mmCIF file of C-alpha atoms in Angstrom:
data_model
loop_
_atom_site.group_PDB
_atom_site.id
_atom_site.type_symbol
_atom_site.label_atom_id
_atom_site.label_comp_id
_atom_site.label_asym_id
_atom_site.label_seq_id
_atom_site.Cartn_x
_atom_site.Cartn_y
_atom_site.Cartn_z
ATOM 1 C CA MET A 169 7.088 -18.137 -1.260
ATOM 2 C CA THR A 170 7.304 -21.248 -3.451
ATOM 3 C CA SER A 171 7.525 -21.690 -6.441
ATOM 4 C CA ASP A 172 4.657 -22.625 -7.537
ATOM 5 C CA LEU A 173 3.228 -18.951 -6.112
ATOM 6 C CA LEU A 174 6.089 -17.658 -8.847
ATOM 7 C CA GLN A 175 5.595 -19.363 -11.665
ATOM 8 C CA ARG A 176 1.702 -18.968 -10.694
ATOM 9 C CA GLY A 177 2.021 -14.613 -10.841
ATOM 10 C CA LYS A 178 3.967 -14.901 -14.180
ATOM 11 C CA ALA A 179 0.530 -15.207 -15.855
ATOM 12 C CA ILE A 180 -1.114 -12.626 -13.842
ATOM 13 C CA LYS A 181 -2.722 -9.123 -16.190
ATOM 14 C CA LEU A 182 -5.346 -8.575 -13.190
ATOM 15 C CA ALA A 183 -5.301 -8.571 -9.482
ATOM 16 C CA VAL A 184 -8.181 -8.563 -7.334
ATOM 17 C CA PHE A 185 -8.881 -7.364 -3.723
ATOM 18 C CA ASP A 186 -11.628 -8.048 -1.279
ATOM 19 C CA VAL A 187 -11.822 -5.168 1.120
ATOM 20 C CA ASP A 188 -13.255 -6.434 4.852
ATOM 21 C CA GLY A 189 -10.734 -8.022 5.921
ATOM 22 C CA VAL A 190 -8.056 -8.015 3.527
ATOM 23 C CA LEU A 191 -7.728 -3.932 2.837
ATOM 24 C CA THR A 192 -8.675 -3.747 6.395
ATOM 25 C CA ASP A 193 -8.168 -5.295 9.330
ATOM 26 C CA GLY A 194 -11.762 -6.682 9.334
ATOM 27 C CA ARG A 195 -12.911 -4.399 12.026
ATOM 28 C CA LEU A 196 -16.624 -2.464 11.397
ATOM 29 C CA TYR A 197 -16.554 1.030 12.622
ATOM 30 C CA PHE A 198 -20.169 2.849 13.204
ATOM 31 C CA LEU A 199 -20.749 6.137 14.649
ATOM 32 C CA GLU A 200 -23.444 7.193 15.962
ATOM 33 C CA ASP A 201 -24.833 8.860 13.519
ATOM 34 C CA GLY A 202 -25.570 5.536 11.505
ATOM 35 C CA SER A 203 -21.861 6.046 9.215
ATOM 36 C CA GLU A 204 -19.293 4.038 8.790
ATOM 37 C CA PHE A 205 -15.373 4.199 8.869
ATOM 38 C CA LYS A 206 -12.533 2.280 8.128
ATOM 39 C CA THR A 207 -8.600 1.802 8.231
ATOM 40 C CA PHE A 208 -6.361 1.332 4.923
ATOM 41 C CA ASN A 209 -2.322 0.368 5.538
ATOM 42 C CA THR A 210 -0.624 2.549 2.844
ATOM 43 C CA LEU A 211 1.597 -0.171 2.589
ATOM 44 C CA ASP A 212 -1.108 -1.615 0.839
ATOM 45 C CA GLY A 213 -1.871 1.222 -1.266
ATOM 46 C CA GLN A 214 1.587 1.919 -2.322
ATOM 47 C CA GLY A 215 1.521 -1.792 -3.569
ATOM 48 C CA ILE A 216 -1.276 -1.786 -5.634
ATOM 49 C CA LYS A 217 0.022 1.890 -7.294
ATOM 50 C CA MET A 218 3.049 -0.579 -8.119
ATOM 51 C CA LEU A 219 0.732 -2.959 -9.937
ATOM 52 C CA MET A 220 -0.685 -0.130 -12.281
ATOM 53 C CA ASN A 221 2.194 1.415 -12.529
ATOM 54 C CA ALA A 222 3.915 -2.207 -14.138
ATOM 55 C CA GLY A 223 0.915 -2.684 -16.054
ATOM 56 C CA VAL A 224 -1.293 -4.894 -14.364
ATOM 57 C CA GLU A 225 -5.029 -4.043 -13.867
ATOM 58 C CA THR A 226 -6.800 -3.572 -10.139
ATOM 59 C CA ALA A 227 -10.074 -4.530 -9.222
ATOM 60 C CA ILE A 228 -12.200 -4.666 -6.153
ATOM 61 C CA ILE A 229 -14.786 -6.391 -5.261
ATOM 62 C CA SER A 230 -16.349 -6.332 -2.269
ATOM 63 C CA GLY A 231 -19.795 -7.841 -0.537
ATOM 64 C CA ARG A 232 -20.757 -4.635 1.576
ATOM 65 C CA LYS A 233 -21.082 -1.026 0.027
ATOM 66 C CA THR A 234 -19.716 2.111 1.428
ATOM 67 C CA PRO A 235 -18.499 5.808 0.169
ATOM 68 C CA VAL A 236 -15.298 4.782 2.385
ATOM 69 C CA VAL A 237 -13.901 1.629 -0.047
ATOM 70 C CA GLU A 238 -15.269 4.105 -3.160
ATOM 71 C CA ARG A 239 -12.857 6.968 -2.068
ATOM 72 C CA ARG A 240 -10.032 4.606 -1.221
ATOM 73 C CA ALA A 241 -10.626 3.092 -4.572
ATOM 74 C CA LYS A 242 -10.507 6.613 -6.300
ATOM 75 C CA ASN A 243 -7.680 7.973 -4.259
ATOM 76 C CA LEU A 244 -5.353 4.779 -5.118
ATOM 77 C CA GLY A 245 -7.038 4.947 -8.932
ATOM 78 C CA ILE A 246 -8.609 1.515 -8.828
ATOM 79 C CA ALA A 247 -10.735 2.272 -12.129
ATOM 80 C CA HIS A 248 -12.981 -1.818 -10.910
ATOM 81 C CA LEU A 249 -15.120 -1.253 -8.012
ATOM 82 C CA PHE A 250 -17.913 -3.762 -7.322
ATOM 83 C CA GLN A 251 -19.639 -3.364 -4.334
ATOM 84 C CA GLY A 252 -22.532 -4.869 -2.266
ATOM 85 C CA ARG A 253 -21.713 -8.144 -4.509
ATOM 86 C CA GLU A 254 -21.732 -11.525 -2.479
ATOM 87 C CA ASP A 255 -21.777 -13.414 -6.061
ATOM 88 C CA LYS A 256 -18.100 -12.542 -6.630
ATOM 89 C CA LEU A 257 -17.123 -15.360 -9.463
ATOM 90 C CA VAL A 258 -20.626 -13.529 -11.123
ATOM 91 C CA VAL A 259 -19.089 -9.940 -10.830
ATOM 92 C CA LEU A 260 -15.542 -11.267 -11.910
ATOM 93 C CA ASP A 261 -17.165 -13.469 -15.114
ATOM 94 C CA GLY A 262 -17.999 -10.109 -16.660
ATOM 95 C CA LEU A 263 -15.208 -7.892 -16.031
ATOM 96 C CA LEU A 264 -13.033 -10.508 -17.459
ATOM 97 C CA GLN A 265 -15.398 -10.692 -20.243
ATOM 98 C CA GLN A 266 -15.043 -6.592 -20.327
ATOM 99 C CA LEU A 267 -11.207 -6.881 -20.600
ATOM 100 C CA GLY A 268 -10.888 -9.696 -22.432
ATOM 101 C CA LEU A 269 -8.801 -11.815 -19.953
ATOM 102 C CA SER A 270 -9.046 -15.188 -18.704
ATOM 103 C CA TYR A 271 -9.112 -16.537 -15.273
ATOM 104 C CA GLU A 272 -5.581 -18.097 -15.421
ATOM 105 C CA GLN A 273 -4.807 -14.366 -16.061
ATOM 106 C CA VAL A 274 -5.941 -12.966 -12.049
ATOM 107 C CA ALA A 275 -4.687 -13.193 -9.190
ATOM 108 C CA TYR A 276 -7.250 -12.856 -6.309
ATOM 109 C CA LEU A 277 -6.797 -12.302 -2.281
ATOM 110 C CA GLY A 278 -9.263 -12.750 0.073
ATOM 111 C CA ASP A 279 -10.132 -13.921 3.849
ATOM 112 C CA ASP A 280 -14.062 -15.180 3.865
ATOM 113 C CA LEU A 281 -16.152 -17.994 2.723
ATOM 114 C CA PRO A 282 -17.602 -15.506 0.023
ATOM 115 C CA ASP A 283 -14.115 -15.368 -1.745
ATOM 116 C CA LEU A 284 -13.605 -18.660 -2.162
ATOM 117 C CA PRO A 285 -15.095 -19.535 -4.993
ATOM 118 C CA VAL A 286 -13.082 -16.835 -6.905
ATOM 119 C CA ILE A 287 -9.861 -18.170 -4.984
ATOM 120 C CA ARG A 288 -10.379 -21.649 -5.701
ATOM 121 C CA ARG A 289 -11.550 -20.468 -9.841
ATOM 122 C CA VAL A 290 -8.307 -17.517 -10.516
ATOM 123 C CA GLY A 291 -4.717 -18.419 -11.665
ATOM 124 C CA LEU A 292 -3.401 -17.411 -8.104
ATOM 125 C CA GLY A 293 -5.729 -17.056 -5.081
ATOM 126 C CA MET A 294 -4.293 -16.429 -2.696
ATOM 127 C CA ALA A 295 -5.756 -15.800 1.388
ATOM 128 C CA VAL A 296 -4.288 -13.478 3.916
ATOM 129 C CA ALA A 297 -2.939 -14.595 6.950
ATOM 130 C CA ASN A 298 -5.791 -14.301 9.343
ATOM 131 C CA ALA A 299 -8.245 -15.881 7.332
ATOM 132 C CA ALA A 300 -10.580 -17.681 7.806
ATOM 133 C CA ASP A 301 -9.043 -21.233 8.010
ATOM 134 C CA PHE A 302 -11.404 -23.221 5.554
ATOM 135 C CA VAL A 303 -10.474 -20.768 2.808
ATOM 136 C CA ARG A 304 -6.349 -20.724 3.898
ATOM 137 C CA GLU A 305 -6.554 -24.619 3.367
ATOM 138 C CA HIS A 306 -8.191 -24.451 -0.227
ATOM 139 C CA ALA A 307 -6.316 -21.298 -1.227
ATOM 140 C CA HIS A 308 -2.722 -21.383 -3.427
ATOM 141 C CA GLY A 309 -1.061 -19.830 -0.790
ATOM 142 C CA VAL A 310 -0.993 -17.279 2.384
ATOM 143 C CA THR A 311 0.480 -14.524 3.077
ATOM 144 C CA ARG A 312 2.470 -13.544 6.693
ATOM 145 C CA ALA A 313 0.852 -10.443 7.130
ATOM 146 C CA ARG A 314 -2.693 -10.209 8.212
ATOM 147 C CA GLY A 315 -5.398 -7.962 6.424
ATOM 148 C CA GLY A 316 -4.789 -4.819 6.726
ATOM 149 C CA GLU A 317 -1.587 -5.001 8.614
ATOM 150 C CA GLY A 318 0.426 -5.291 4.885
ATOM 151 C CA ALA A 319 -0.697 -8.606 3.353
ATOM 152 C CA ALA A 320 -2.051 -5.945 0.333
ATOM 153 C CA ARG A 321 1.482 -5.441 -0.314
ATOM 154 C CA GLU A 322 2.973 -9.143 0.142
ATOM 155 C CA PHE A 323 0.113 -10.136 -2.609
ATOM 156 C CA CYS A 324 1.690 -6.931 -5.065
ATOM 157 C CA GLU A 325 5.363 -7.154 -4.064
ATOM 158 C CA LEU A 326 4.890 -11.794 -4.800
ATOM 159 C CA ILE A 327 3.281 -11.003 -8.190
ATOM 160 C CA LEU A 328 5.690 -8.261 -9.017
ATOM 161 C CA ARG A 329 8.562 -9.985 -8.261
ATOM 162 C CA ALA A 330 6.851 -13.191 -10.214
ATOM 163 C CA GLN A 331 7.406 -10.780 -13.645
ATOM 164 C CA GLY A 332 10.505 -9.829 -12.564
ATOM 165 C CA ARG A 333 9.083 -6.060 -12.369
ATOM 166 C CA LEU A 334 9.217 -5.671 -8.502
ATOM 167 C CA ASP A 335 13.194 -4.378 -8.651
ATOM 168 C CA ALA A 336 12.521 -1.536 -11.302
ATOM 169 C CA ALA A 337 9.235 -0.890 -9.106
ATOM 170 C CA ASN A 338 11.212 -0.085 -6.149
ATOM 171 C CA ALA A 339 13.988 1.623 -8.077
ATOM 172 C CA ALA A 340 11.549 3.602 -9.544
ATOM 173 C CA TYR A 341 11.455 5.556 -5.996
ATOM 174 C CA LEU A 342 15.251 6.270 -6.061
#
């Protein structure tokens, strides 16, 4: 972890996540009846809860729309959920205005080209290990873990560590 990432992480007040390929492994599972299911990593979910407990707002902006993501966001207590939106920078503009935050106070974790405008604009724009090459090249940092395999947890812990809150977040469970 570089000192640049830690420096960028100090100012973060909002962490934003893509879903497919970030909170999931990127695979799409369709059943015969047309319904869809996804698998989520519990370590990622706990990391998101740790961030929220430390006072960092969280949001999901996804290009796809599915009830499974709505259920996951509700289970985690993520209040800001935007689905079916490829125009992620436009969505983020509105959210920042609503929350009274600046781009420098935002961290974003993505994996593919629709995430790139946000990754390049925010204070801490990161890609998961298995993100598209072009996205990894333009991100401030890349997680060691792959999407759906703990990348979001790693991202959350980086922010908490940068803000000197990781030990307290872990100690809350002792």
